[in-house]
C-alpha positions as MATLAB code, in Angstrom:
seq = 'MRKIYGIQNLIVYLASAGYPLTEKQVHELILNKDIPHLRPINNMIVFNLDHIDWWVSQRLKL';
ca = [
       0.000    0.000    0.000;
       1.384    3.369   -1.016;
       0.556    5.929    1.626;
       1.348    9.462    2.685;
       0.942   11.180    6.014;
      -0.563   14.600    6.591;
      -2.576   17.122    4.658;
       0.413   19.092    3.373;
       1.885   15.975    1.748;
      -1.495   15.203    0.187;
      -1.708   18.732   -1.243;
       1.703   18.304   -2.871;
       0.721   14.895   -4.262;
      -2.591   16.178   -5.653;
      -0.870   19.130   -7.315;
       1.584   16.746   -8.999;
      -1.381   14.636  -10.157;
      -3.023   17.664  -11.768;
      -5.753   18.084   -9.150;
      -4.651   20.976   -6.925;
      -6.604   21.694   -3.742;
      -6.116   24.157   -0.915;
      -5.653   23.138    2.699;
      -9.124   24.491    3.492;
     -10.687   22.379    0.734;
      -8.941   19.239    2.011;
     -10.127   19.931    5.576;
     -13.707   20.310    4.329;
     -13.457   17.060    2.339;
     -12.178   15.245    5.431;
     -14.884   16.706    7.688;
     -17.585   15.678    5.205;
     -15.925   12.258    4.705;
     -15.748   12.971    0.963;
     -12.099   11.946    0.544;
     -10.694    8.530    1.470;
      -8.501    8.783    4.562;
      -7.592    6.993    7.763;
      -7.155    8.502   11.193;
      -5.300    5.841   13.259;
      -4.528    8.412   15.968;
      -6.431   11.653   16.625;
      -3.834   14.029   15.138;
      -2.552   11.710   12.396;
      -4.183   11.492    8.981;
      -3.059    8.835    6.511;
      -3.985    8.702    2.838;
      -3.756    5.502    0.782;
      -2.495    6.739   -2.584;
      -4.269    3.962   -4.478;
      -7.564    5.185   -3.024;
      -6.638    8.826   -3.688;
      -5.792    8.023   -7.326;
      -9.198    6.360   -7.718;
     -10.924    9.295   -5.997;
      -9.214   11.832   -8.290;
     -10.154    9.819  -11.388;
     -13.807    9.804  -10.263;
     -13.780   13.558   -9.593;
     -12.241   14.299  -12.992;
     -15.094   12.419  -14.702;
     -17.660   14.854  -13.243;
];
């Protein structure tokens, strides 16, 4: 499983994938459970890049 930790790292990854988002947008997506993520510990957010790639591909189809 490819994974990254933290919102800032996700923002960098999404920008490199051609789907740039702001930190505020990512926070809103997490709060609304609209983006795949894991929260194994309260202050730690983990993103599975395979799930993020799928999520981006679905959003680009809209």
